[in-house]
Amino acid sequence: MDVKLLKSMQTSRRTKEITYELELLDGQIVRLGNDRDLDMQRLYERRSRANNNLAGATLEQSINTEMQALNGVHDSKVKIIQDKQKVLRAELDSLKAGK
């Protein structure tokens, strides 16, 4: 088989693989956002039921801390996915440029 044709076929296959992987990663980010939103809603509801006394204030502070942690975990997971996307996009750009 012609080397040029083989290289073209490999590039085309890898381009499709990367495009598919990027779509999957986009979906993961959306799902993470949806999961975070549901968890935050649950925490908001718990916080709204905190009594207006010392125990309630302690509970509310605990829930606020949990909300901050939840956002931090979500942001970290999204950052990891975005870093993967960055690497894949760089590879895709390189393939398209013919390198």
CSV table of N, CA, C and O in Angstrom, one decimal, residues 16-56:
chain,number,residue,atom,x,y,z
A,16,LYS,N,-11.0,11.3,13.7
A,16,LYS,CA,-12.3,10.8,14.1
A,16,LYS,C,-12.3,10.4,15.6
A,16,LYS,O,-13.2,10.7,16.3
A,17,GLU,N,-11.2,9.7,16.0
A,17,GLU,CA,-11.1,9.2,17.4
A,17,GLU,C,-11.1,10.4,18.3
A,17,GLU,O,-11.8,10.5,19.4
A,18,ILE,N,-10.3,11.4,18.0
A,18,ILE,CA,-10.1,12.6,18.8
A,18,ILE,C,-11.4,13.4,18.9
A,18,ILE,O,-11.9,13.8,20.0
A,19,THR,N,-12.1,13.5,17.8
A,19,THR,CA,-13.4,14.2,17.8
A,19,THR,C,-14.4,13.5,18.7
A,19,THR,O,-15.1,14.2,19.4
A,20,TYR,N,-14.4,12.2,18.6
A,20,TYR,CA,-15.3,11.4,19.5
A,20,TYR,C,-14.9,11.6,20.9
A,20,TYR,O,-15.8,11.8,21.8
A,21,GLU,N,-13.7,11.5,21.2
A,21,GLU,CA,-13.2,11.7,22.6
A,21,GLU,C,-13.6,13.1,23.2
A,21,GLU,O,-14.0,13.2,24.3
A,22,LEU,N,-13.4,14.1,22.3
A,22,LEU,CA,-13.8,15.5,22.8
A,22,LEU,C,-15.3,15.6,23.0
A,22,LEU,O,-15.7,16.2,24.0
A,23,GLU,N,-16.1,14.9,22.2
A,23,GLU,CA,-17.6,14.9,22.5
A,23,GLU,C,-17.9,14.2,23.8
A,23,GLU,O,-18.7,14.7,24.5
A,24,LEU,N,-17.2,13.1,24.1
A,24,LEU,CA,-17.4,12.4,25.3
A,24,LEU,C,-17.0,13.3,26.5
A,24,LEU,O,-17.7,13.4,27.5
A,25,LEU,N,-15.9,14.0,26.4
A,25,LEU,CA,-15.5,14.9,27.5
A,25,LEU,C,-16.4,16.0,27.7
A,25,LEU,O,-16.7,16.4,28.8
A,26,ASP,N,-16.9,16.6,26.6
A,26,ASP,CA,-17.9,17.7,26.7
A,26,ASP,C,-19.2,17.1,27.5
A,26,ASP,O,-19.7,17.8,28.4
A,27,GLY,N,-19.6,15.9,27.2
A,27,GLY,CA,-20.7,15.3,27.9
A,27,GLY,C,-20.4,15.1,29.4
A,27,GLY,O,-21.3,15.3,30.2
A,28,GLN,N,-19.2,14.7,29.7
A,28,GLN,CA,-18.8,14.6,31.1
A,28,GLN,C,-18.9,15.9,31.8
A,28,GLN,O,-19.4,15.9,33.0
A,29,ILE,N,-18.5,16.9,31.2
A,29,ILE,CA,-18.5,18.3,31.9
A,29,ILE,C,-20.0,18.6,32.1
A,29,ILE,O,-20.3,19.1,33.2
A,30,VAL,N,-20.8,18.4,31.2
A,30,VAL,CA,-22.3,18.7,31.3
A,30,VAL,C,-22.8,17.9,32.5
A,30,VAL,O,-23.6,18.4,33.3
A,31,ARG,N,-22.5,16.6,32.5
A,31,ARG,CA,-23.0,15.7,33.6
A,31,ARG,C,-22.5,16.2,34.9
A,31,ARG,O,-23.3,16.2,35.9
A,32,LEU,N,-21.2,16.5,35.0
A,32,LEU,CA,-20.7,17.0,36.3
A,32,LEU,C,-21.4,18.3,36.7
A,32,LEU,O,-21.7,18.4,37.9
A,33,GLY,N,-21.7,19.2,35.8
A,33,GLY,CA,-22.4,20.4,36.2
A,33,GLY,C,-23.8,20.1,36.7
A,33,GLY,O,-24.3,20.6,37.7
A,34,ASN,N,-24.5,19.1,36.0
A,34,ASN,CA,-25.9,18.7,36.4
A,34,ASN,C,-25.8,18.1,37.8
A,34,ASN,O,-26.7,18.4,38.7
A,35,ASP,N,-24.8,17.2,38.0
A,35,ASP,CA,-24.7,16.5,39.3
A,35,ASP,C,-24.4,17.6,40.4
A,35,ASP,O,-25.0,17.5,41.5
A,36,ARG,N,-23.5,18.5,40.1
A,36,ARG,CA,-23.2,19.6,41.1
A,36,ARG,C,-24.5,20.4,41.4
A,36,ARG,O,-24.8,20.7,42.6
A,37,ASP,N,-25.2,20.7,40.4
A,37,ASP,CA,-26.5,21.5,40.6
A,37,ASP,C,-27.4,20.8,41.5
A,37,ASP,O,-28.1,21.4,42.4
A,38,LEU,N,-27.6,19.5,41.3
A,38,LEU,CA,-28.5,18.7,42.1
A,38,LEU,C,-28.0,18.7,43.6
A,38,LEU,O,-28.8,18.8,44.5
A,39,ASP,N,-26.7,18.5,43.7
A,39,ASP,CA,-26.1,18.4,45.1
A,39,ASP,C,-26.3,19.8,45.8
A,39,ASP,O,-26.6,19.9,47.0
A,40,MET,N,-26.0,20.9,45.0
A,40,MET,CA,-26.2,22.2,45.6
A,40,MET,C,-27.6,22.5,46.0
A,40,MET,O,-27.9,23.0,47.1
A,41,GLN,N,-28.6,22.1,45.2
A,41,GLN,CA,-30.0,22.3,45.5
A,41,GLN,C,-30.3,21.5,46.8
A,41,GLN,O,-31.0,22.1,47.6
A,42,ARG,N,-29.8,20.3,46.9
A,42,ARG,CA,-30.1,19.5,48.2
A,42,ARG,C,-29.5,20.3,49.4
A,42,ARG,O,-30.1,20.4,50.4
A,43,LEU,N,-28.3,20.8,49.2
A,43,LEU,CA,-27.7,21.6,50.3
A,43,LEU,C,-28.4,22.9,50.6
A,43,LEU,O,-28.6,23.2,51.8
A,44,TYR,N,-28.9,23.6,49.6
A,44,TYR,CA,-29.7,24.8,49.8
A,44,TYR,C,-31.0,24.5,50.6
A,44,TYR,O,-31.4,25.2,51.5
A,45,GLU,N,-31.6,23.3,50.3
A,45,GLU,CA,-32.8,22.9,51.0
A,45,GLU,C,-32.5,22.6,52.4
A,45,GLU,O,-33.3,23.0,53.3
A,46,ARG,N,-31.4,21.9,52.7
A,46,ARG,CA,-31.0,21.6,54.0
A,46,ARG,C,-30.7,22.9,54.8
A,46,ARG,O,-31.1,23.0,56.0
A,47,ARG,N,-30.1,23.8,54.2
A,47,ARG,CA,-29.7,25.1,54.9
A,47,ARG,C,-30.9,25.9,55.2
A,47,ARG,O,-31.0,26.5,56.2
A,48,SER,N,-31.9,25.8,54.3
A,48,SER,CA,-33.1,26.6,54.6
A,48,SER,C,-33.9,26.1,55.7
A,48,SER,O,-34.7,26.8,56.3
A,49,ARG,N,-33.7,24.8,56.1
A,49,ARG,CA,-34.4,24.2,57.2
A,49,ARG,C,-33.7,24.4,58.6
A,49,ARG,O,-34.1,24.0,59.6
A,50,ALA,N,-32.5,25.0,58.5
A,50,ALA,CA,-31.7,25.2,59.7
A,50,ALA,C,-32.5,26.2,60.6
A,50,ALA,O,-33.0,27.2,60.2
A,51,ASN,N,-32.6,25.8,61.9
A,51,ASN,CA,-33.3,26.7,62.9
A,51,ASN,C,-32.5,27.9,63.1
A,51,ASN,O,-31.3,28.0,63.0
A,52,ASN,N,-33.2,28.9,63.6
A,52,ASN,CA,-32.6,30.2,63.8
A,52,ASN,C,-32.1,30.2,65.3
A,52,ASN,O,-32.6,31.0,66.1
A,53,ASN,N,-31.2,29.3,65.6
A,53,ASN,CA,-30.6,29.3,67.0
A,53,ASN,C,-29.1,28.8,66.8
A,53,ASN,O,-28.6,28.7,65.7
A,54,LEU,N,-28.5,28.6,67.9
A,54,LEU,CA,-27.0,28.3,67.8
A,54,LEU,C,-26.8,27.0,67.1
A,54,LEU,O,-25.9,26.9,66.2
A,55,ALA,N,-27.7,26.0,67.3
A,55,ALA,CA,-27.5,24.7,66.6
A,55,ALA,C,-27.8,24.9,65.1
A,55,ALA,O,-27.1,24.3,64.3
A,56,GLY,N,-28.8,25.7,64.8
A,56,GLY,CA,-29.1,26.0,63.4
A,56,GLY,C,-27.9,26.7,62.7
A,56,GLY,O,-27.6,26.5,61.6
